Amino acid sequence: MLCGGQLIRLNELLARLEARRCLKDIEPRLFSEDEGPQHGEVVELYGAEGTGKTELLYHLLCRCVLPEAAGGLEVDVLFVDTDYSLDMLRLVSILDSRLTSAGLEEAALRSSLSRLLVVHCSSSSQLLLTLHYLETTLNSRPSLALLLIDSISAFYWLDRCEGGASISRQEEKLSKCAELLGRLLRDYKFTIFATCHTIRRSSSGSAASCSSTLEADRPYLCRPWQRLVTHRVLCSRQEAENHTAGGSREEKRRQVFRVHCSSSSSRTKASRISSFCATDAGVQFI
C-alpha cells in the first residue's frame, strides 16, 4: 500500500504525463498555418502602451474558457495580473456577448468563468513566489492549458533600481522566474502568452531617429526569458481608413491594431501580419 508521500508523488507524475490541450489552433488568424504555439511554447506580445496587447489577451482568454458550443476550447486559464489592469467587467461583457450569439444561457457564463484563475502580483518577488505555487495548481488542475502574464516587463524599472549598477542583480529575479517557467513548461506542457511593454531608449540626431523603430522593437529582457520565447507578436496601432459616408464618426474612424507574428521555434521560421479592431464584443479581425 502506498503511503501519503508516495501518493502525492504519484499524482504529480500523473499530472505531468496527462496530455493537456494543445493550443496550436488558439487563433488561426494570428499565426501562420500550423505555426500556432505547441505544448511548452511561449508567445510574447510586444508593443507600446495602447497597441491592443491586453485586448488581444482577453480575446485569447475567452477563446480558451468558452464552451465548444460557443467556439471555445473549454480549458482552464491562469491570468497573472502584474499591471493591475485586468478589467473583469470588460471580460465578462465579451464572454456574455459570445455566449448570447451562440444562444447559450447564464449557466454557460458561470461555467466559463469557473475555468479562469486570477492572481495579482506587485513585485518580481511576488511573481516568483506565485510561479513556485503554480506547480501545485498544475497538479490539481490537469485542464489548465494556458498561462497569461500581463505583463512580464511590469517590474523592469523597479528591478533595475533595486539591482544598482550590477546587471546580474538587476536581472536576478526575472531570470529565476524564467528558469522556473522553463522547468514547468518541460514537465507540464502548458502554453504561455505574456505581454511586454516597449521601453524608451535615449537617442539623438537624425540617424538615431531613423533607427528608433528597430531599436524599440529589440528584446531587452534577460536572456533566460528571451530563450524561452518561441513566438513574438509585434503590436502597433494604425488609424483605419474612413468607412462609408453615411456611417457614424466611430464607424468612420475605427482604431485598428496591426500585429506581426514571427516564429523562431525549432520546427520552422514563419511570420504573418494581420489586423484587428476592438469592438464591444471583443477583438474583430479585419
XYZ file of N, CA and C in Angstrom:
858
model
N 0.853 -1.196 0.000
C 0.000 0.000 0.000
C 0.891 1.250 0.000
N 0.459 2.259 -0.764
C 1.236 3.481 -0.869
C 0.964 4.389 0.317
N 2.015 5.017 0.835
C 1.854 5.985 1.915
C 1.465 7.340 1.326
N 1.197 8.318 2.227
C 0.742 9.634 1.768
C 1.709 10.314 0.821
N 3.016 10.279 1.179
C 4.011 10.938 0.339
C 4.122 10.304 -1.029
N 4.008 8.962 -1.074
C 4.085 8.274 -2.357
C 2.877 8.586 -3.226
N 1.703 8.731 -2.600
C 0.506 9.082 -3.350
C 0.632 10.468 -3.963
N 1.196 11.389 -3.189
C 1.387 12.751 -3.709
C 2.318 12.730 -4.910
N 3.428 11.994 -4.807
C 4.375 11.925 -5.924
C 3.754 11.237 -7.134
N 2.903 10.230 -6.867
C 2.225 9.537 -7.966
C 1.264 10.481 -8.678
N 0.518 11.278 -7.904
C -0.400 12.246 -8.507
C 0.349 13.286 -9.335
N 1.510 13.717 -8.827
C 2.316 14.685 -9.574
C 2.800 14.077 -10.886
N 3.208 12.801 -10.843
C 3.665 12.140 -12.054
C 2.535 12.012 -13.063
N 1.342 11.634 -12.591
C 0.195 11.505 -13.491
C -0.186 12.843 -14.098
N -0.081 13.924 -13.305
C -0.399 15.259 -13.823
C 0.573 15.663 -14.923
N 1.840 15.245 -14.792
C 2.826 15.562 -15.820
C 2.571 14.770 -17.089
N 2.192 13.498 -16.901
C 2.033 12.623 -18.062
C 0.717 12.857 -18.784
N -0.296 13.325 -18.066
C -1.601 13.532 -18.687
C -1.517 14.629 -19.739
N -2.037 14.328 -20.908
C -1.936 15.261 -22.037
C -2.830 16.478 -21.816
N -2.240 17.665 -21.840
C -3.016 18.898 -21.782
C -3.404 19.301 -23.197
N -4.423 20.121 -23.304
C -4.909 20.550 -24.604
C -3.834 21.369 -25.314
N -3.499 20.978 -26.543
C -2.565 21.762 -27.347
C -3.295 22.986 -27.895
N -2.649 24.147 -27.844
C -3.294 25.397 -28.241
C -2.794 25.920 -29.584
N -2.342 25.037 -30.454
C -1.828 25.488 -31.752
C -2.913 26.134 -32.608
N -4.194 25.813 -32.309
C -5.306 26.392 -33.066
C -6.032 27.463 -32.260
N -5.341 28.081 -31.299
C -5.986 29.063 -30.428
C -6.497 30.263 -31.213
N -5.781 30.682 -32.258
C -6.235 31.774 -33.109
C -5.571 31.661 -34.486
N -6.223 30.983 -35.439
C -5.628 30.769 -36.769
C -5.352 32.058 -37.532
N -6.069 33.149 -37.179
C -5.865 34.414 -37.899
C -4.659 35.188 -37.386
N -4.063 34.710 -36.304
C -2.892 35.374 -35.736
C -1.596 34.702 -36.163
N -1.616 33.376 -36.249
C -0.416 32.609 -36.570
C -0.500 32.041 -37.986
N 0.661 31.812 -38.590
C 0.702 31.150 -39.879
C 0.175 29.725 -39.742
N -0.178 29.128 -40.860
C -0.751 27.788 -40.836
C 0.197 26.804 -40.147
N -0.353 26.053 -39.206
C 0.396 25.048 -38.440
C 1.545 25.655 -37.626
N 1.494 26.968 -37.369
C 2.559 27.613 -36.607
C 2.078 28.150 -35.266
N 0.876 27.758 -34.851
C 0.415 28.156 -33.535
C 1.261 27.523 -32.451
N 1.172 28.025 -31.229
C 2.031 27.510 -30.143
C 1.727 26.062 -29.797
N 2.764 25.248 -29.732
C 2.645 23.856 -29.346
C 2.800 23.735 -27.826
N 2.733 22.508 -27.327
C 2.946 22.277 -25.898
C 4.300 22.853 -25.461
N 4.311 23.582 -24.358
C 5.561 24.062 -23.776
C 6.170 25.258 -24.473
N 5.395 25.973 -25.299
C 5.947 27.125 -26.021
C 5.445 28.439 -25.422
N 6.175 29.526 -25.736
C 5.916 30.840 -25.140
C 5.715 31.873 -26.240
N 4.643 32.646 -26.123
C 4.348 33.721 -27.072
C 4.459 35.051 -26.342
N 5.278 35.954 -26.868
C 5.438 37.286 -26.281
C 4.724 38.310 -27.160
N 3.800 39.065 -26.554
C 3.104 40.155 -27.238
C 3.818 41.445 -26.875
N 4.485 42.049 -27.855
C 5.394 43.163 -27.583
C 4.893 44.426 -28.264
N 4.885 45.540 -27.537
C 4.483 46.796 -28.148
C 4.320 47.892 -27.112
N 4.119 49.108 -27.605
C 3.938 50.252 -26.722
C 2.557 50.208 -26.076
N 2.348 51.071 -25.102
C 1.044 51.161 -24.449
C -0.009 51.575 -25.470
N -1.184 50.950 -25.380
C -2.269 51.312 -26.278
C -2.198 50.686 -27.649
N -1.495 49.563 -27.778
C -1.389 48.900 -29.084
C -2.193 47.598 -29.148
N -3.084 47.387 -28.202
C -4.011 46.263 -28.266
C -3.523 44.971 -27.641
N -2.426 45.009 -26.894
C -1.875 43.765 -26.321
C -2.847 43.117 -25.330
N -3.333 43.895 -24.376
C -4.233 43.344 -23.367
C -5.559 42.937 -23.994
N -6.032 43.710 -24.954
C -7.279 43.355 -25.641
C -7.133 42.017 -26.357
N -5.951 41.784 -26.926
C -5.692 40.508 -27.587
C -5.637 39.367 -26.566
N -5.082 39.648 -25.382
C -5.073 38.633 -24.316
C -6.502 38.254 -23.914
N -7.385 39.258 -23.784
C -8.780 38.969 -23.453
C -9.405 38.058 -24.504
N -9.088 38.335 -25.761
C -9.626 37.529 -26.863
C -9.174 36.074 -26.738
N -7.900 35.872 -26.477
C -7.358 34.524 -26.352
C -7.899 33.829 -25.105
N -8.041 34.592 -24.029
C -8.595 34.041 -22.793
C -10.019 33.533 -23.030
N -10.842 34.360 -23.668
C -12.224 33.971 -23.935
C -12.286 32.749 -24.846
N -11.421 32.707 -25.827
C -11.377 31.560 -26.732
C -11.118 30.263 -25.955
N -10.311 30.343 -24.903
C -9.965 29.153 -24.129
C -11.063 28.733 -23.161
N -11.664 29.676 -22.429
C -12.604 29.298 -21.376
C -14.022 29.074 -21.886
N -14.355 29.565 -23.077
C -15.702 29.383 -23.609
C -15.964 27.912 -23.937
N -17.216 27.481 -23.854
C -17.541 26.098 -24.223
C -17.399 25.892 -25.729
N -17.261 24.652 -26.119
C -17.103 24.341 -27.538
C -18.309 24.797 -28.353
N -19.484 24.796 -27.730
C -20.696 25.228 -28.428
C -20.647 26.699 -28.812
N -19.784 27.476 -28.141
C -19.627 28.898 -28.457
C -18.301 29.162 -29.162
N -17.677 28.108 -29.697
C -16.419 28.268 -30.414
C -15.198 28.282 -29.528
N -15.354 27.846 -28.278
C -14.224 27.846 -27.350
C -13.507 26.519 -27.285
N -12.473 26.472 -26.450
C -11.669 25.263 -26.300
C -11.936 24.532 -24.984
N -12.659 25.191 -24.063
C -13.009 24.598 -22.769
C -11.790 24.122 -21.983
N -10.812 25.011 -21.808
C -9.653 24.696 -20.980
C -9.510 25.765 -19.905
N -8.795 25.428 -18.832
C -8.571 26.369 -17.735
C -7.432 27.330 -18.079
N -7.546 28.539 -17.540
C -6.565 29.600 -17.793
C -6.177 30.249 -16.467
N -4.883 30.491 -16.280
C -4.398 31.275 -15.143
C -3.922 32.620 -15.661
N -4.527 33.704 -15.162
C -4.172 35.065 -15.565
C -3.382 35.709 -14.433
N -2.112 36.013 -14.689
C -1.268 36.694 -13.701
C -1.236 38.176 -14.062
N -1.861 38.997 -13.232
C -2.010 40.433 -13.499
C -0.961 41.201 -12.703
N 0.104 41.607 -13.371
C 1.163 42.357 -12.706
C 0.993 43.862 -12.873
N 0.159 44.273 -13.832
C -0.099 45.694 -14.063
C -1.342 46.191 -13.332
N -2.053 45.273 -12.668
C -3.318 45.594 -12.006
C -4.277 46.294 -12.968
N -4.348 45.771 -14.185
C -5.172 46.387 -15.215
C -6.262 45.458 -15.735
N -6.413 44.284 -15.119
C -7.431 43.352 -15.577
C -8.823 43.950 -15.352
N -9.569 44.099 -16.438
C -10.908 44.684 -16.409
C -11.926 43.551 -16.479
N -12.410 43.092 -15.320
C -13.340 41.967 -15.283
C -14.673 42.314 -15.943
N -15.116 43.566 -15.826
C -16.368 43.954 -16.475
C -16.247 43.825 -17.986
N -15.112 44.239 -18.512
C -14.874 44.115 -19.956
C -14.835 42.646 -20.353
N -14.157 41.844 -19.567
C -14.020 40.427 -19.869
C -15.373 39.717 -19.834
N -16.165 39.992 -18.799
C -17.483 39.371 -18.691
C -18.387 39.823 -19.835
N -18.251 41.090 -20.232
C -19.048 41.612 -21.341
C -18.744 40.864 -22.640
N -17.455 40.597 -22.891
C -17.065 39.862 -24.104
C -17.597 38.434 -24.058
N -17.423 37.784 -22.909
C -17.915 36.409 -22.763
C -19.421 36.343 -22.961
N -20.135 37.268 -22.338
C -21.593 37.281 -22.434
C -22.040 37.497 -23.876
N -21.337 38.368 -24.591
C -21.683 38.620 -25.991
C -21.491 37.368 -26.845
N -20.370 36.674 -26.629
C -20.104 35.459 -27.409
C -21.137 34.369 -27.083
N -21.471 34.230 -25.814
C -22.422 33.195 -25.410
C -23.831 33.505 -25.914
N -24.209 34.775 -25.871
C -25.520 35.173 -26.381
C -25.628 34.889 -27.867
N -24.552 35.171 -28.598
C -24.549 34.905 -30.042
C -24.701 33.412 -30.326
N -24.197 32.582 -29.411
C -24.296 31.136 -29.587
C -25.593 30.570 -29.015
N -26.441 31.448 -28.459
C -27.722 31.008 -27.914
C -27.605 30.282 -26.591
N -26.556 30.565 -25.818
C -26.349 29.895 -24.535
C -26.790 30.789 -23.387
N -27.132 30.184 -22.257
C -27.715 30.907 -21.133
C -26.666 31.286 -20.093
N -27.157 31.869 -18.990
C -26.275 32.388 -17.940
C -25.420 31.307 -17.306
N -25.931 30.086 -17.252
C -25.151 28.997 -16.669
C -23.846 28.778 -17.422
N -23.862 29.011 -18.720
C -22.652 28.857 -19.528
C -21.630 29.928 -19.172
N -22.102 31.128 -18.796
C -21.190 32.191 -18.372
C -20.508 31.821 -17.066
N -21.269 31.302 -16.112
C -20.681 30.881 -14.831
C -19.680 29.753 -15.044
N -20.032 28.830 -15.919
C -19.124 27.716 -16.211
C -17.832 28.213 -16.844
N -17.947 29.188 -17.752
C -16.756 29.744 -18.407
C -15.861 30.442 -17.400
N -16.460 31.231 -16.514
C -15.679 31.958 -15.519
C -15.027 31.014 -14.509
N -15.630 29.849 -14.284
C -15.042 28.888 -13.347
C -13.728 28.314 -13.880
N -13.482 28.455 -15.172
C -12.234 27.964 -15.766
C -11.119 29.003 -15.680
N -11.407 30.171 -15.127
C -10.425 31.253 -15.038
C -9.926 31.430 -13.613
N -8.613 31.430 -13.447
C -7.962 31.754 -12.176
C -7.217 33.066 -12.356
N -7.317 33.960 -11.378
C -6.664 35.269 -11.456
C -5.771 35.471 -10.237
N -4.530 35.896 -10.498
C -3.573 36.197 -9.433
C -2.985 37.582 -9.698
N -2.853 38.392 -8.657
C -2.242 39.719 -8.782
C -0.864 39.712 -8.129
N 0.110 40.318 -8.787
C 1.473 40.416 -8.253
C 1.936 41.866 -8.338
N 2.600 42.320 -7.281
C 3.054 43.715 -7.245
C 4.575 43.850 -7.231
N 5.295 42.741 -7.405
C 6.754 42.794 -7.449
C 7.278 41.518 -8.087
N 8.546 41.529 -8.480
C 9.177 40.331 -9.040
C 9.225 39.210 -8.008
N 9.398 39.578 -6.741
C 9.428 38.565 -5.675
C 8.083 37.858 -5.571
N 6.989 38.632 -5.643
C 5.665 38.023 -5.605
C 5.427 37.158 -6.832
N 5.900 37.597 -7.986
C 5.744 36.814 -9.209
C 6.482 35.481 -9.092
N 7.695 35.537 -8.558
C 8.477 34.313 -8.376
C 7.781 33.362 -7.408
N 7.231 33.900 -6.328
C 6.515 33.073 -5.356
C 5.266 32.450 -5.991
N 4.562 33.232 -6.793
C 3.373 32.726 -7.483
C 3.728 31.562 -8.404
N 4.839 31.683 -9.098
C 5.253 30.631 -10.022
C 5.675 29.363 -9.276
N 6.201 29.520 -8.075
C 6.531 28.346 -7.268
C 5.256 27.577 -6.899
N 4.175 28.314 -6.622
C 2.908 27.667 -6.291
C 2.190 27.160 -7.540
N 2.633 27.594 -8.714
C 1.987 27.176 -9.957
C 2.026 25.661 -10.126
N 3.108 25.027 -9.675
C 3.215 23.581 -9.836
C 2.084 22.856 -9.104
N 1.725 23.354 -7.932
C 0.613 22.760 -7.194
C -0.684 22.901 -7.976
N -0.877 24.066 -8.578
C -2.084 24.305 -9.376
C -2.118 23.394 -10.595
N -0.974 23.227 -11.242
C -0.910 22.354 -12.415
C -1.207 20.905 -12.040
N -0.761 20.486 -10.872
C -1.034 19.126 -10.410
C -2.515 18.916 -10.130
N -3.162 19.925 -9.562
C -4.565 19.782 -9.165
C -5.538 20.075 -10.299
N -5.065 20.764 -11.348
C -5.960 21.111 -12.458
C -5.320 20.700 -13.775
N -5.461 19.441 -14.171
C -4.860 18.975 -15.429
C -5.439 19.651 -16.672
N -6.592 20.309 -16.514
C -7.180 21.022 -17.659
C -6.602 22.422 -17.833
N -5.680 22.834 -16.930
C -5.035 24.141 -17.064
C -4.034 24.084 -18.214
N -4.325 24.794 -19.296
C -3.504 24.711 -20.506
C -2.826 26.023 -20.860
N -3.266 27.138 -20.256
C -2.749 28.448 -20.667
C -2.425 29.310 -19.461
N -1.224 29.900 -19.487
C -0.804 30.895 -18.501
C -0.662 32.228 -19.220
N -1.394 33.237 -18.750
C -1.314 34.585 -19.298
C -0.634 35.494 -18.277
N 0.357 36.264 -18.724
C 1.054 37.209 -17.839
C 0.949 38.601 -18.460
N 0.344 39.522 -17.738
C 0.168 40.895 -18.236
C 0.635 41.880 -17.162
N 1.922 42.285 -17.190
C 2.898 41.991 -18.231
C 4.162 41.422 -17.573
N 4.991 40.770 -18.379
C 6.229 40.196 -17.879
C 7.271 41.279 -17.611
N 7.068 42.463 -18.181
C 8.042 43.555 -18.025
C 7.619 44.580 -16.976
N 6.563 44.278 -16.215
C 5.991 45.261 -15.288
C 6.994 45.781 -14.262
N 7.945 44.936 -13.849
C 8.860 45.315 -12.762
C 10.280 45.590 -13.271
N 10.401 45.836 -14.561
C 11.724 46.045 -15.159
C 12.465 47.207 -14.506
N 11.813 48.365 -14.413
C 12.496 49.540 -13.870
C 12.700 49.410 -12.356
N 11.755 48.816 -11.667
C 11.907 48.610 -10.221
C 13.090 47.697 -9.937
N 13.220 46.611 -10.718
C 14.341 45.690 -10.529
C 15.672 46.355 -10.871
N 15.663 47.237 -11.857
C 16.894 47.960 -12.209
C 17.335 48.864 -11.062
N 16.360 49.533 -10.449
C 16.705 50.417 -9.324
C 17.227 49.615 -8.135
N 16.567 48.502 -7.843
C 16.983 47.692 -6.693
C 18.312 46.994 -6.954
N 18.637 46.716 -8.217
C 19.865 45.999 -8.542
C 21.098 46.870 -8.583
N 20.911 48.192 -8.539
C 22.069 49.086 -8.573
C 22.810 49.007 -9.898
N 24.133 49.047 -9.834
C 24.956 49.052 -11.047
C 25.204 47.657 -11.605
N 24.809 46.632 -10.891
C 25.075 45.256 -11.302
C 23.960 44.733 -12.212
N 24.284 44.411 -13.460
C 23.298 43.887 -14.397
C 22.747 42.550 -13.902
N 23.606 41.698 -13.359
C 23.158 40.385 -12.885
C 22.155 40.529 -11.744
N 22.384 41.500 -10.852
C 21.440 41.719 -9.759
C 20.137 42.319 -10.278
N 20.219 43.179 -11.291
C 19.017 43.759 -11.881
C 18.125 42.682 -12.488
N 18.750 41.677 -13.090
C 18.001 40.646 -13.819
C 17.788 39.370 -13.004
N 18.273 39.357 -11.773
C 18.280 38.121 -10.985
C 16.882 37.523 -10.799
N 15.901 38.338 -10.398
C 14.579 37.807 -10.086
C 13.860 37.315 -11.337
N 13.893 38.113 -12.401
C 13.231 37.688 -13.630
C 13.915 36.464 -14.223
N 15.236 36.387 -14.085
C 15.954 35.204 -14.558
C 15.494 33.954 -13.813
N 15.315 34.083 -12.493
C 14.822 32.943 -11.707
C 13.408 32.566 -12.136
N 12.573 33.576 -12.429
C 11.212 33.306 -12.908
C 11.258 32.541 -14.227
N 12.125 32.983 -15.142
C 12.226 32.344 -16.452
C 12.743 30.918 -16.336
N 13.728 30.708 -15.482
C 14.278 29.361 -15.307
C 13.233 28.418 -14.706
N 12.454 28.920 -13.745
C 11.396 28.105 -13.154
C 10.316 27.794 -14.180
N 9.937 28.795 -14.974
C 8.940 28.576 -16.021
C 9.435 27.555 -17.035
N 10.709 27.608 -17.373
C 11.274 26.652 -18.319
C 11.115 25.218 -17.834
N 11.375 24.998 -16.549
C 11.227 23.647 -15.998
C 9.773 23.215 -15.993
N 8.865 24.115 -15.582
C 7.448 23.775 -15.538
C 6.896 23.509 -16.938
N 7.365 24.269 -17.933
C 6.923 24.037 -19.318
C 7.352 22.658 -19.806
N 8.568 22.270 -19.452
C 9.057 20.945 -19.863
C 8.270 19.826 -19.176
N 7.942 20.030 -17.899
C 7.287 18.976 -17.132
C 5.785 18.871 -17.403
N 5.134 20.019 -17.601
C 3.671 20.021 -17.656
C 3.092 20.407 -19.016
N 3.900 20.843 -19.941
C 3.481 21.034 -21.331
C 2.290 21.973 -21.503
N 2.260 23.087 -20.780
C 1.230 24.095 -20.999
C 1.779 25.177 -21.928
N 1.037 26.234 -22.138
C 1.433 27.305 -23.063
C 1.385 28.641 -22.337
N 2.289 29.554 -22.695
C 2.345 30.879 -22.073
C 2.165 31.962 -23.129
N 1.314 32.939 -22.820
C 1.246 34.197 -23.556
C 1.568 35.301 -22.552
N 2.511 36.174 -22.887
C 2.900 37.247 -21.973
C 3.070 38.547 -22.746
N 2.577 39.644 -22.188
C 2.784 40.944 -22.811
C 4.099 41.542 -22.312
N 4.685 42.380 -23.153
C 5.937 43.062 -22.809
C 5.869 44.468 -23.372
N 6.087 45.460 -22.518
C 5.981 46.856 -22.941
C 7.269 47.351 -23.601
N 7.107 48.158 -24.636
C 8.248 48.849 -25.225
C 8.832 49.817 -24.200
N 10.152 49.925 -24.163
C 10.785 50.920 -23.300
C 11.415 51.998 -24.162
N 11.512 53.194 -23.623
C 12.125 54.319 -24.332
C 13.629 54.279 -24.145
N 14.336 54.364 -25.249
C 15.798 54.435 -25.186
C 16.224 55.813 -25.662
N 17.232 56.366 -25.034
C 17.685 57.703 -25.401
C 18.289 57.683 -26.791
N 17.989 58.701 -27.573
C 18.532 58.820 -28.930
C 18.620 60.284 -29.302
N 19.503 60.589 -30.206
C 19.668 61.968 -30.657
C 20.157 61.959 -32.090
N 19.796 63.011 -32.822
C 20.254 63.116 -34.203
C 19.354 62.377 -35.162
N 19.486 62.695 -36.458
C 18.628 62.104 -37.481
C 18.898 60.625 -37.657
N 20.156 60.202 -37.574
C 20.482 58.788 -37.743
C 19.825 57.953 -36.657
N 19.869 58.470 -35.432
C 19.237 57.747 -34.332
C 17.732 57.710 -34.513
N 17.177 58.814 -35.057
C 15.735 58.852 -35.276
C 15.301 57.832 -36.302
N 16.120 57.644 -37.349
C 15.780 56.688 -38.409
C 15.766 55.260 -37.888
N 16.603 54.962 -36.913
C 16.686 53.590 -36.405
C 15.884 53.394 -35.127
N 15.087 54.396 -34.734
C 14.382 54.319 -33.456
C 13.367 53.182 -33.423
N 12.700 52.929 -34.543
C 11.700 51.859 -34.573
C 12.350 50.508 -34.366
N 13.445 50.242 -35.082
C 14.150 48.977 -34.923
C 14.697 48.829 -33.506
N 15.179 49.914 -32.944
C 15.733 49.886 -31.592
C 14.635 49.570 -30.574
N 13.449 50.181 -30.782
C 12.352 49.968 -29.840
C 11.845 48.535 -29.869
N 11.943 47.884 -31.026
C 11.443 46.515 -31.166
C 12.439 45.459 -30.710
N 13.627 45.856 -30.328
C 14.655 44.897 -29.936
C 14.373 44.358 -28.537
N 14.428 43.036 -28.335
C 14.192 42.475 -26.993
C 15.182 43.046 -25.978
N 14.713 43.298 -24.763
C 15.586 43.881 -23.748
C 15.540 43.137 -22.418
N 14.605 42.214 -22.255
C 14.547 41.465 -21.007
C 15.694 40.462 -20.931
N 15.870 39.857 -19.779
C 17.023 38.988 -19.532
C 17.078 37.820 -20.517
N 18.280 37.298 -20.735
C 18.490 36.223 -21.690
C 17.679 34.961 -21.371
N 17.587 34.543 -20.104
C 16.773 33.344 -19.825
C 15.330 33.475 -20.325
N 14.752 34.674 -20.207
C 13.398 34.870 -20.739
C 13.407 34.834 -22.267
N 14.362 35.519 -22.878
C 14.431 35.545 -24.340
C 14.580 34.141 -24.914
N 15.306 33.276 -24.225
C 15.476 31.902 -24.715
C 14.179 31.101 -24.645
N 13.280 31.473 -23.744
C 12.002 30.775 -23.641
C 11.058 31.113 -24.794
N 11.138 32.345 -25.294
C 10.167 32.845 -26.281
C 10.334 32.123 -27.614
N 9.247 31.519 -28.081
C 9.258 30.816 -29.366
C 8.490 31.578 -30.442
N 7.569 32.450 -30.027
C 6.807 33.268 -30.972
C 6.804 34.708 -30.444
N 6.981 35.652 -31.342
C 6.967 37.063 -30.945
C 5.936 37.804 -31.795
N 5.027 38.491 -31.129
C 3.969 39.232 -31.809
C 4.206 40.720 -31.571
N 4.606 41.428 -32.610
C 4.836 42.867 -32.521
C 3.515 43.591 -32.749
N 3.082 44.351 -31.757
C 1.786 45.039 -31.822
C 2.001 46.529 -32.062
N 1.224 47.090 -32.956
C 1.294 48.524 -33.237
C -0.105 49.042 -33.513
N -0.222 50.347 -33.555
C -1.530 50.977 -33.747
C -1.530 51.755 -35.046
N -2.594 51.611 -35.795
C -2.728 52.372 -37.040
C -4.146 52.890 -37.132
N -4.315 53.981 -37.861
C -5.642 54.566 -37.987
C -6.334 53.973 -39.183
N -7.577 53.535 -38.979
C -8.309 52.900 -40.067
C -8.692 53.916 -41.123
N -8.861 53.422 -42.330
C -9.360 54.269 -43.396
C -10.812 54.613 -43.112
N -11.255 55.766 -43.642
C -12.645 56.155 -43.463
C -13.558 55.129 -44.102
N -14.677 54.860 -43.455
C -15.628 53.906 -43.986
C -16.717 54.647 -44.767
N -17.860 54.057 -44.893
C -18.908 54.628 -45.735
C -19.303 56.022 -45.267
N -19.717 56.846 -46.234
C -20.015 58.242 -45.932
C -21.175 58.374 -44.964
N -22.094 57.410 -44.949
C -23.265 57.519 -44.094
C -23.065 56.980 -42.697
N -21.886 56.438 -42.405
C -21.648 55.834 -41.105
C -21.424 56.867 -40.020
N -21.443 56.406 -38.772
C -21.190 57.296 -37.649
C -19.713 57.661 -37.586
N -19.388 58.606 -36.695
C -17.983 59.002 -36.550
C -17.132 57.823 -36.101
N -17.683 56.973 -35.185
C -16.934 55.806 -34.723
C -16.692 54.833 -35.867
N -17.685 54.651 -36.737
C -17.532 53.739 -37.859
C -16.540 54.276 -38.871
N -16.509 55.602 -39.003
C -15.619 56.205 -39.984
C -14.162 56.138 -39.548
N -13.915 56.256 -38.249
C -12.544 56.315 -37.766
C -12.334 55.296 -36.647
N -12.444 54.012 -36.994
C -12.192 52.959 -36.017
C -10.694 52.830 -35.780
N -10.339 52.504 -34.535
C -8.944 52.262 -34.222
C -8.579 50.848 -34.632
N -7.563 50.727 -35.471
C -7.134 49.427 -35.970
C -5.749 49.120 -35.412
N -5.554 47.883 -34.981
C -4.276 47.434 -34.458
C -3.650 46.449 -35.440
N -2.354 46.560 -35.597
C -1.616 45.707 -36.527
C -0.689 44.802 -35.733
N -0.686 43.516 -36.064
C 0.170 42.561 -35.362
C 1.016 41.795 -36.368
N 2.303 41.703 -36.062
C 3.243 40.955 -36.897
C 3.769 39.804 -36.057
N 3.345 38.600 -36.385
C 3.709 37.421 -35.614
C 4.843 36.674 -36.301
N 5.915 36.435 -35.580
C 7.050 35.674 -36.113
C 7.355 34.508 -35.181
N 7.787 33.402 -35.771
C 8.089 32.202 -35.010
C 9.564 31.873 -35.132
N 10.167 31.542 -34.008
C 11.570 31.129 -34.003
C 11.703 29.740 -33.395
N 10.604 28.976 -33.448
C 10.628 27.638 -32.861
C 11.509 26.720 -33.686
N 11.799 25.550 -33.127
C 12.693 24.614 -33.790
C 12.063 23.998 -35.033
N 10.719 24.109 -35.165
C 10.061 23.485 -36.305
C 10.379 24.234 -37.593
N 10.121 25.520 -37.610
C 10.361 26.328 -38.803
C 10.257 27.794 -38.420
N 10.750 28.655 -39.278
C 10.639 30.096 -39.042
C 9.584 30.635 -40.001
N 8.578 31.289 -39.465
C 7.489 31.801 -40.285
C 6.988 33.109 -39.679
N 6.282 33.897 -40.484
C 5.736 35.154 -39.986
C 4.396 35.433 -40.657
N 3.596 36.251 -39.996
C 2.293 36.616 -40.538
C 1.907 37.975 -40.003
N 1.291 38.797 -40.865
C 0.809 40.114 -40.466
C -0.714 40.119 -40.562
N -1.365 40.590 -39.524
C -2.821 40.691 -39.532
C -3.240 41.951 -38.785
N -4.519 42.288 -38.900
C -5.043 43.494 -38.261
C -6.360 43.175 -37.567
N -6.655 43.932 -36.523
C -7.921 43.752 -35.826
C -8.350 45.072 -35.212
N -9.619 45.144 -34.878
C -10.126 46.289 -34.124
C -10.861 45.755 -32.893
N -10.973 46.572 -31.873
C -11.627 46.179 -30.628
C -13.063 46.688 -30.641
N -14.015 45.782 -30.528
C -15.427 46.122 -30.507
C -16.015 45.775 -29.139
N -17.278 46.090 -28.927
C -17.930 45.747 -27.663
C -17.931 44.240 -27.429
N -17.917 43.480 -28.539
C -17.931 42.031 -28.432
C -16.533 41.443 -28.439
N -15.513 42.291 -28.328
C -14.129 41.812 -28.309
C -13.399 42.086 -29.592
N -12.326 41.341 -29.809
C -11.474 41.534 -30.988
C -12.189 41.065 -32.256
N -12.071 41.889 -33.286
C -12.619 41.530 -34.600
C -11.490 41.663 -35.621
N -11.052 40.550 -36.205
C -10.007 40.588 -37.220
C -10.575 41.105 -38.539
N -9.759 41.879 -39.247
C -10.239 42.504 -40.490
C -9.246 42.260 -41.626
